[in-house]
Amino acid sequence: MRNALLELINVEAGYGVFRVLHDVSLRVDKGEIVALVGPNGAGKTTTLKTIVGLTNLFKGEIMFEGSRINDVPTYNRIKKGLALVPEGRGIFAPLTVLENLYLGAYHEEARQKLSDSLEMVFTIFPKLKERKNQIAGTLSGGESQMLAIGRALMSRPKILLLDEPSLGLAPKIVSELFQIFKGLNEEWKVTLLLVEQHVKNSLEISHRAYVMESGKIVLEGESSALVNDERLRKAYLII
Ligand SMILES: Nc1ncnc2c1ncn2[C@@H]1O[C@H](COP(=O)(O)OP(=O)(O)OP(=O)(O)O)[C@@H](O)[C@H]1O
Ligand SMILES: [Mg+2]
């Protein structure tokens, strides 16, 4: 049965008076991995920013756990269980790994679960445990990405919004990361909305996917079916 955790209904949003998203509707059910793919400038980042309240919303509804959150400020959306791992990661370079993780658990409820959450993050990313006292700015690209995800997990999100987590990483690390996403979803029951350029990998680990072009959803469906979609194969050279 359908169990929508997050839903965008006919959303128009952008920056200032400039509209980027046109009539965007998408849904992420509890327990799903949903991929959002599309070319550069399609509006993928804008969609994630809109979900956490960092753009101008002109029209439409954003629903989370059945409630309209259009007017809920960003920090309260985080409190409700939305977490964004932004493009470029946004970790605090001069702080240690551990300090960065603590910063992820800043709201009251997350703080109460701090030691539990830390154990969870270190189980998922043993590398971060080994390097907990290292200055974050000296981590490798893959490790920085793990830290950014780990920090988001410290807020105990109900849904994790990931913006191109594999950007700039070596192919081997990219595959590792995708396996981690699968594990996060299957073992730790984290719902994921994943924006990615690696279309094939994304379709392989996701349940459903949306394709966005010029601020519009142009294709959607079960990922297993989209892998074989002729338009998608042509556009993204999936072999
Ligand atoms: N802060 C901003 N102010 C004005 N326009 C913006 C802003 N951020 C993005 N845009 C514009 O919105 C459109 C969509 O950008 P967005 O970053 O959402 O695309 P994207 O799908 O994430 O692309 P990419 O794959 O390159 O990350 C682009 O035309 C971009 O120039
Ligand atoms: Mg982007």
Short mmCIF file of N, CA and C in Angstrom, two decimals, residues 24 48 60 92 96 129 158-159 164-165 174 178 180 183 186 193 221:
data_model
loop_
_atom_site.label_atom_id
_atom_site.label_comp_id
_atom_site.label_asym_id
_atom_site.label_seq_id
_atom_site.Cartn_x
_atom_site.Cartn_y
_atom_site.Cartn_z
N VAL A 24 6.02 20.55 -10.72
CA VAL A 24 6.72 19.33 -10.32
C VAL A 24 5.91 18.57 -9.27
N LEU A 48 15.60 19.71 -4.33
CA LEU A 48 15.99 19.35 -2.95
C LEU A 48 15.94 20.58 -2.04
N GLY A 60 1.81 25.33 -5.30
CA GLY A 60 1.88 23.90 -5.02
C GLY A 60 2.01 23.59 -3.54
N PHE A 92 32.54 21.13 7.90
CA PHE A 92 33.34 22.21 8.48
C PHE A 92 34.81 21.79 8.50
N THR A 96 37.25 18.73 13.68
CA THR A 96 37.55 17.30 13.54
C THR A 96 36.32 16.55 13.04
N LYS A 129 35.40 6.26 12.23
CA LYS A 129 35.79 5.97 13.62
C LYS A 129 37.31 6.04 13.73
N LYS A 158 14.18 10.98 8.93
CA LYS A 158 13.24 10.00 8.38
C LYS A 158 13.49 9.86 6.88
N ILE A 159 14.01 10.95 6.29
CA ILE A 159 14.40 10.88 4.88
C ILE A 159 15.69 11.64 4.68
N GLU A 164 23.94 14.63 -5.44
CA GLU A 164 25.14 14.17 -6.16
C GLU A 164 26.27 13.75 -5.23
N PRO A 165 26.00 12.78 -4.39
CA PRO A 165 27.02 12.35 -3.43
C PRO A 165 28.28 11.79 -4.08
N VAL A 174 32.77 5.20 -5.83
CA VAL A 174 31.38 5.41 -6.23
C VAL A 174 30.58 4.13 -6.00
N PHE A 178 27.38 3.55 -3.38
CA PHE A 178 26.05 3.05 -3.76
C PHE A 178 25.66 1.84 -2.92
N ILE A 180 26.62 1.37 0.12
CA ILE A 180 26.30 1.94 1.43
C ILE A 180 24.86 2.46 1.44
N GLY A 183 22.56 -0.40 1.81
CA GLY A 183 22.60 -0.88 3.19
C GLY A 183 21.84 0.04 4.14
N GLU A 186 18.22 -0.77 3.48
CA GLU A 186 17.74 -2.11 3.85
C GLU A 186 17.93 -2.40 5.33
N LEU A 193 16.07 10.02 -0.98
CA LEU A 193 15.82 10.67 -2.27
C LEU A 193 17.18 11.06 -2.80
N GLY A 221 8.84 6.28 -13.07
CA GLY A 221 8.40 4.89 -13.03
C GLY A 221 9.28 4.03 -12.16
#
